[in-house]
Amino acid sequence: MTKSTRISRRAVLKGVGAALPLPFLDAMSSSSIAAPGSQKPPTRFACLYMPNGAYPANWNIDGKGGVDYKLSPILKPLEDVRDYVMPISNLDHGKKPTNHQPMVNDYLTANGNSIDIMIANQIGDATRYPYILLGTEPAMGGAKFICSTITRQNHRPIAPELHPQTVFDRLFQKSGKTKVHKFKSVLDVTLEQNKALARKVGRLDRNKLDQYSTSIREVETRLDRILNPEESKRWKSPSWNPSSLMPRPASIPDHKDVHTELMLDLMLLAFWTDNTRVSTMMFGNESLNRGFEFLDGVTADHHVTSHWDKKGSKLFKQYTTIGHWHVQKLRSLMKKMQTIDEGGSTLLDHSLILFGSCMGDGMRHKHNNLPIVLAGKAGGRFKPGRHLVESPGTSHDNMLLSTLNVMGVDAKRFGSSTGTLHL
Amino acid sequence: MTRTRLLFIAIVVCAARPVVSEERIDYARDIRPVLKTYCFQCHGEAKQKAEINLEALDAERSFLRHFKLWKRVRKKLDSREMPPEKNIQPTDRERLLISNWLQQSTQNIDWSKVKHAGHITLPRLSHVEYSNSLRDLLNWNIDLADRFPDDVIGQTGFSTDRDDLAIRGPLLERYLDVADSVLNEFVRSDSPVTTTKIEAENFKTNMTDHPKWGQMIGNDEHAIHTYFVVENSGYYELTVRAWHYRKSLAHLTGMRVLVNDMPAAETAILATQKKPGDYKVLVKLSEGRQKISIARSTVVATEEEFRLPRPPKPEFTNRRTAYDFNPYIAAAIDYIEIKGPLKQLPSGALTLTGKKTDSTPELEAQWQLMRLTKTKLQALEKVAESKARAEGVKYKKKNIYDQLLESGLNPYIVNRFNKYYVPPSNENDTRPLPDKFTGTIWLHPFSRVKFTPAPDSHHVFTAKPGLGLVSKQLAAKIILKQFASRAFRRRVTDVELDQLLGPCNVMLKEGKPFRSSVQSSLLATLVSPHFLFRPEQGPVDEKDHKLTPYELASRLSYFLWMSIPDDELTKAAADGRLVDDEVLLRQIDRMLKDSKSTSFTQQFPRQWLGYYELGRNIQPSSKVFPEFTDDLVHAMIGETDTFFRQLIIENRPLTDLIDSDYTYLNETLSKHYGIGNVHGDRFLKVPTRVDRGGGVLGMASVLTTSSSHPARTSPVSRGNWILLKLFGEALPEPPNVPPLPREAGTATSKLSFRESFELHRRDPSCAACHRRIDPLGFGLENYDSLGRWRTTIGGKPIEASGVLPTGEAFASPSELRAVLMKKKDQIMTNIIRQMMKFALGRELEYYDEPVVMSILIELKKNGYRSNTLIRQIVLSYPFQHKNRSKDATHD
């Protein structure tokens, strides 16, 4: 065989890769062709949830707060984005250490609404979707359903979307005008029938029909916006170029790492194209016996490793490795956000990311010293690049209140907050 | 005291938890002082936190009225949520005392005074119900459940829990989109099959044309492509006329057909210009603009393919061929043809139903190839990198193919890129090309497509305008009246009908075609609250009311079919016969025999026993159990599904769930268990082996689901599973679990698995619960994590013996089953509760207790026959009545 008959393996493989998801990461740095938007880039809120806490000895940061601090082993991946992160020490959930359900239930929530929903209520009306919820693990049954979701609206959990394909379609499916008009006339009927029905049912059922009415109006608003794009407050990123779009994902990747990256890419796309400004991603379900075997040295599942305290067992090593993986995903999202130009500054400059878990040490389901990192600059309203040390026992709700305030929600109190963070 | 009450109390007593003291507990003497010490300061006259004032309650006289509150008190105490941590805590004895008093008082309630229909929160259809309802409305075999996010599994443990079924957030949009796309296909199913031919010269490319040969075909990025507007969604036959004219010694020219940039099929091209090939693939296309591309691909061929004669020299008469830019291999495309939407599957077409049996190694490899994304490669690289770092060696970018092999990728793919097989040359061969390489060649589609024959829309479009003096408006009205009545499960009112016809009439006025105008009103019906919910209206008071016959038919049909009532059931409701119990019972029998009841016979046991989580959230370690494949999951689920379905259809005793001498196996499971000699995918009835036993506790689905540890069996979680799922008893979750030593249960451990557990259980705070659950779980130690029988573990014999706190001893799984059989009334009580919750879609309240007990009596009378349970639930008071209020008002 002569040398030239041999097709370069790389070329063949590149061919394969191109037909399959994610060449858009390469296209991301491509120069802009679209005219820059006239408005200022909006501020986005991302919430990344890590279940089962983190190994305290490798999470906790030694020493005092401030700029000169040393990142702990689990936080190590954040070294090259340290100017954009602020780990917070000593936040306390205040809940008695019981099982996972009540702890995860209140992680983002007070009085029935989680902060992502509250923020979406404040800033979500400008975009096609007020919020987008993402996840990689299917909902768990029964009482454990709570462990599969952290977002709450009127006390009800809202399940995240697992199918990358569905998320993709929601973001990029085009609706022709005929279809929009049809949907609008159909929804008029629906609203009318819903109102009539609501008058006939009892108090307990009316609530559900009210929710349906709200839903109908939300969809109508969105349809109107498609018909009148000039009225849209949507931000057009100067760096967005339709050719940056990845192909439609085919199915749920079978590798958790790949699935997670794909969902984070979709979050990024949703922010970039201003399809939404609020997005929550659950890396996994709380208290779930599911493995991380793709990580080196990990044999047990996340939940089992979180109960690491046994003489002779090396579970804390695995617990650390899994925590480390989660922080790597945070970094990965931040790095990608940094590559997106929004007219002199980057998407990361205009985002606020909340990364954390509902428990401190998973071993005893500790409610104190929660692993929490805030990242991004929220359009200048948030100054990262330091380690914030609050006094021990500071309410976790203080942090949530500060987050709400940074994102423009004018709240004075949240849950059991005693004030805001010392930002 | 009535007879029912006597029996009832007798049953409650035997179902009760062990009571420490048999002595009667007196509220004033024993309980009130304890509450005063620990509770009244926050929940008393001085303060009423959470608006609860326990001090004001007269527990002696009005226990029943505050039954729910007392139940809550017990729950809070048992879970140690109350009193708050910072307050002084009652002793364990005091907690138990209150618990026992509450139980004693519950037993003393005169249940004959309690009657209440309960309130079912406005029932929204679950996604399974929605999908089934649409299937039956359109009489078209579609499955839409996976187009929605999972329904919340509510407090009842079932996805039919009406409390948690609402329409919030983005769900309405999904309903609109799904219904619209289904209707598009349905309404236009009468559209003619069209064939569109697109010449290769009309394809676009981003590569420079060759002056002589025309367009070049590049790889995926440089594929030639064209756009095609699909008027009507459906299945299409995509044909590519192609031939090859040059091949190398090592490679064959191939092409990959892509639809919207996703690969649809791939093939080598061996046909020649004189005998060209029509390469066909079945694709599903949705309405709108579709991108169709053809990309070059290189195929390593079989020896037979290489031994084929060289193709003759081509004649390029015009610029309508596309060729591969590699000078050594070349093929040409003449045109493509797109034919559809297909009404029937073309003969010879290859489809994939998604089942393993359709698969070939090559196909498996193709699927894996599709999933082989760039990020996946990057991820694999990262893994390799971190591995190198951990080992302290410098990471060298390894040959990617080695990594692929290491990652478990099918060697077929790897070989395709890596190993170049060079067969002997055949320069002067002039044999003709065998027929199988030319003419029509059907390709395997890349994605699993299941061909659904086009629907027949005549039963919906019951009227046609123009016949006689029927106007378009009148025809639309006739169609909608029938459709909406079926969808709303009652007669649609004139007002509603006028509303629904609104969109249609507007479109007709605009001069739009009749069918698509009607379609908009069909869509309005499918997002109407009357369809998506099942409202049960009634007088505005808060009293019990009997369901209307239509409402009863609807409840019945969503219980047994999880779908709309059919014509026969609707007719029985319409002429009022359904209120007759005899008629009702006949309908139940008929409905159970119908294959539509499969939804119920699958969903109920899957959700009750939890095995729907297999392969979802339950994933045993792939390192320890590589044999846990999709195929095995499918078989495990199938065994229990089939067992339960036959239990219902054959009206067998429910006690078969505890123990039976038969089960249902397919080939996979038969091999897995080493029982029987079943061949094929079908589940056949097989006698169980004596040692291994039957019932659900002998099924791999349950044994795998209940054992939560990914790498070994977990007797604790299995024991807990038995208490929870079979007895319906939820233990409080321990606040903290010190784990077992890592090596427990492995060969290197000094202690046996069981001994390490005994050690673990010495802690008195753990012992209270563990003495109840551990023996049950250890009784199943003969089954490994995937439910296979074993007699040793880590070289030591299995000790499957145990003694329950109530005294029963057993030494093997079969003896454990015998013990459970003795407690069958407790288990049956739980099954009644579970099925009532499933059927009603609400949690059971205290006023449902008498119903549960009377059903148990009927069950015992009828030898625990499964149909008795279903009949009794349907005949029961709460199933046939409704109330606007959850709470009973009585003293």
Tab-separated table of N, CA, C and O in Angstrom, chain A residues 101 137-149 285-288, chain B residues 150-159 161 164 606-614 616-618 705 724-725 733:
chain	number	residue	atom	x	y	z
A	101	GLN	N	-33.947	15.145	52.363
A	101	GLN	CA	-35.081	15.850	51.775
A	101	GLN	C	-35.292	17.269	52.303
A	101	GLN	O	-35.342	18.203	51.516
A	137	GLU	N	-30.018	13.732	35.758
A	137	GLU	CA	-30.503	12.477	36.337
A	137	GLU	C	-32.019	12.507	36.469
A	137	GLU	O	-32.578	13.508	36.907
A	138	PRO	N	-32.682	11.397	36.098
A	138	PRO	CA	-34.141	11.406	36.122
A	138	PRO	C	-34.691	11.579	37.528
A	138	PRO	O	-34.023	11.239	38.517
A	139	ALA	N	-35.899	12.096	37.584
A	139	ALA	CA	-36.539	12.327	38.875
A	139	ALA	C	-36.673	11.028	39.644
A	139	ALA	O	-36.875	9.975	39.075
A	140	MET	N	-36.538	11.129	40.965
A	140	MET	CA	-36.690	9.939	41.807
A	140	MET	C	-38.126	9.882	42.301
A	140	MET	O	-38.809	10.890	42.396
A	141	GLY	N	-38.555	8.694	42.642
A	141	GLY	CA	-39.949	8.486	42.992
A	141	GLY	C	-40.295	8.840	44.428
A	141	GLY	O	-39.429	8.974	45.281
A	142	GLY	N	-41.582	8.985	44.678
A	142	GLY	CA	-42.114	9.166	46.014
A	142	GLY	C	-41.566	10.394	46.715
A	142	GLY	O	-41.317	11.416	46.102
A	143	ALA	N	-41.360	10.232	48.030
A	143	ALA	CA	-40.885	11.358	48.822
A	143	ALA	C	-39.527	11.826	48.323
A	143	ALA	O	-39.140	12.972	48.520
A	144	LYS	N	-38.788	10.932	47.690
A	144	LYS	CA	-37.456	11.291	47.221
A	144	LYS	C	-37.486	12.187	45.989
A	144	LYS	O	-36.432	12.631	45.541
A	145	PHE	N	-38.662	12.426	45.457
A	145	PHE	CA	-38.744	13.320	44.303
A	145	PHE	C	-38.078	14.661	44.618
A	145	PHE	O	-37.424	15.258	43.769
A	146	ILE	N	-38.288	15.085	45.867
A	146	ILE	CA	-37.723	16.353	46.339
A	146	ILE	C	-36.224	16.404	46.062
A	146	ILE	O	-35.669	17.454	45.751
A	147	CYS	N	-35.568	15.244	46.187
A	147	CYS	CA	-34.118	15.207	46.018
A	147	CYS	C	-33.702	15.438	44.570
A	147	CYS	O	-32.527	15.592	44.281
A	148	SER	N	-34.641	15.416	43.651
A	148	SER	CA	-34.293	15.572	42.244
A	148	SER	C	-34.481	17.001	41.756
A	148	SER	O	-34.279	17.277	40.597
A	149	THR	N	-34.934	17.869	42.626
A	149	THR	CA	-35.181	19.233	42.179
A	149	THR	C	-34.871	20.218	43.290
A	149	THR	O	-35.067	19.915	44.456
A	285	ASN	N	-28.837	14.089	41.535
A	285	ASN	CA	-29.865	14.032	42.563
A	285	ASN	C	-29.226	13.847	43.932
A	285	ASN	O	-28.244	13.129	44.084
A	286	GLU	N	-29.826	14.475	44.907
A	286	GLU	CA	-29.376	14.348	46.290
A	286	GLU	C	-29.624	12.917	46.765
A	286	GLU	O	-30.652	12.329	46.429
A	287	SER	N	-28.683	12.369	47.516
A	287	SER	CA	-28.887	11.072	48.157
A	287	SER	C	-29.245	9.978	47.159
A	287	SER	O	-30.181	9.225	47.335
A	288	LEU	N	-28.509	9.938	46.065
A	288	LEU	CA	-28.793	8.926	45.052
A	288	LEU	C	-27.604	7.993	44.948
A	288	LEU	O	-26.472	8.421	44.912
B	150	ASP	N	-40.731	13.958	33.035
B	150	ASP	CA	-41.398	13.028	33.951
B	150	ASP	C	-42.446	13.735	34.799
B	150	ASP	O	-42.213	14.826	35.289
B	151	ASP	N	-43.574	13.057	34.992
B	151	ASP	CA	-44.541	13.567	35.948
B	151	ASP	C	-43.995	13.374	37.347
B	151	ASP	O	-43.300	12.401	37.621
B	152	VAL	N	-44.346	14.303	38.200
B	152	VAL	CA	-43.949	14.174	39.596
B	152	VAL	C	-44.609	12.936	40.194
B	152	VAL	O	-45.794	12.695	39.963
B	153	ILE	N	-43.820	12.150	40.914
B	153	ILE	CA	-44.427	11.056	41.672
B	153	ILE	C	-44.791	11.636	43.024
B	153	ILE	O	-43.940	12.098	43.758
B	154	GLY	N	-46.048	11.666	43.302
B	154	GLY	CA	-46.503	12.420	44.470
B	154	GLY	C	-46.401	11.659	45.779
B	154	GLY	O	-45.812	10.583	45.854
B	155	GLN	N	-47.004	12.229	46.791
B	155	GLN	CA	-46.970	11.640	48.126
B	155	GLN	C	-47.600	10.255	48.141
B	155	GLN	O	-47.269	9.434	48.985
B	156	THR	N	-48.500	9.985	47.229
B	156	THR	CA	-49.109	8.663	47.200
B	156	THR	C	-48.101	7.608	46.738
B	156	THR	O	-48.316	6.430	46.929
B	157	GLY	N	-47.014	8.062	46.109
B	157	GLY	CA	-46.060	7.122	45.537
B	157	GLY	C	-46.376	6.797	44.083
B	157	GLY	O	-45.699	5.990	43.464
B	158	PHE	N	-47.407	7.434	43.547
B	158	PHE	CA	-47.805	7.152	42.169
B	158	PHE	C	-47.845	8.447	41.356
B	158	PHE	O	-48.123	9.516	41.890
B	159	SER	N	-47.604	8.295	40.061
B	159	SER	CA	-47.651	9.487	39.211
B	159	SER	C	-49.088	9.889	38.914
B	159	SER	O	-49.324	10.886	38.258
B	161	ASP	N	-50.951	10.822	41.255
B	161	ASP	CA	-51.274	11.666	42.406
B	161	ASP	C	-51.751	13.034	41.914
B	161	ASP	O	-50.967	13.840	41.434
B	164	ASP	N	-50.203	16.642	42.610
B	164	ASP	CA	-48.994	17.143	41.980
B	164	ASP	C	-49.118	17.273	40.468
B	164	ASP	O	-48.146	17.578	39.807
B	606	ARG	N	-45.083	-1.226	38.661
B	606	ARG	CA	-43.800	-0.552	38.502
B	606	ARG	C	-43.628	0.558	39.532
B	606	ARG	O	-42.576	0.713	40.125
B	607	GLN	N	-44.695	1.321	39.718
B	607	GLN	CA	-44.567	2.448	40.644
B	607	GLN	C	-44.698	1.999	42.092
B	607	GLN	O	-44.013	2.514	42.965
B	608	TRP	N	-45.557	1.043	42.335
B	608	TRP	CA	-45.703	0.542	43.697
B	608	TRP	C	-44.380	-0.091	44.153
B	608	TRP	O	-43.841	0.236	45.201
B	609	LEU	N	-43.852	-1.015	43.373
B	609	LEU	CA	-42.648	-1.726	43.792
B	609	LEU	C	-41.369	-0.971	43.428
B	609	LEU	O	-40.288	-1.312	43.908
B	610	GLY	N	-41.480	0.033	42.607
B	610	GLY	CA	-40.336	0.909	42.331
B	610	GLY	C	-39.395	0.447	41.237
B	610	GLY	O	-38.388	1.099	40.996
B	611	TYR	N	-39.693	-0.659	40.556
B	611	TYR	CA	-38.694	-1.161	39.609
B	611	TYR	C	-38.660	-0.399	38.294
B	611	TYR	O	-37.833	-0.682	37.434
B	612	TYR	N	-39.542	0.626	38.130
B	612	TYR	CA	-39.409	1.459	36.932
B	612	TYR	C	-38.094	2.230	36.967
B	612	TYR	O	-37.649	2.754	35.973
B	613	GLU	N	-37.482	2.304	38.158
B	613	GLU	CA	-36.214	3.017	38.286
B	613	GLU	C	-35.023	2.232	37.732
B	613	GLU	O	-33.932	2.762	37.601
B	614	LEU	N	-35.226	0.947	37.423
B	614	LEU	CA	-34.110	0.139	36.898
B	614	LEU	C	-33.577	0.754	35.618
B	614	LEU	O	-34.341	1.074	34.704
B	616	ARG	N	-32.590	3.541	35.232
B	616	ARG	CA	-32.711	5.009	35.315
B	616	ARG	C	-31.860	5.462	36.489
B	616	ARG	O	-30.673	5.686	36.339
B	617	ASN	N	-32.502	5.535	37.660
B	617	ASN	CA	-31.719	5.922	38.825
B	617	ASN	C	-31.071	4.728	39.505
B	617	ASN	O	-30.250	4.891	40.393
B	618	ILE	N	-31.476	3.539	39.144
B	618	ILE	CA	-30.836	2.368	39.724
B	618	ILE	C	-29.870	1.782	38.707
B	618	ILE	O	-30.289	1.256	37.679
B	705	THR	N	-33.758	-3.638	42.522
B	705	THR	CA	-34.280	-2.328	42.928
B	705	THR	C	-34.104	-2.101	44.425
B	705	THR	O	-33.725	-1.022	44.853
B	724	LEU	N	-41.447	-1.240	53.723
B	724	LEU	CA	-42.081	-0.101	53.068
B	724	LEU	C	-43.048	-0.522	51.968
B	724	LEU	O	-44.191	-0.085	51.931
B	725	LYS	N	-42.584	-1.392	51.090
B	725	LYS	CA	-43.384	-1.684	49.902
B	725	LYS	C	-44.419	-2.768	50.151
B	725	LYS	O	-45.506	-2.711	49.607
B	733	GLU	N	-35.953	8.012	58.517
B	733	GLU	CA	-34.599	7.840	57.994
B	733	GLU	C	-33.608	8.147	59.108
B	733	GLU	O	-33.809	9.074	59.884
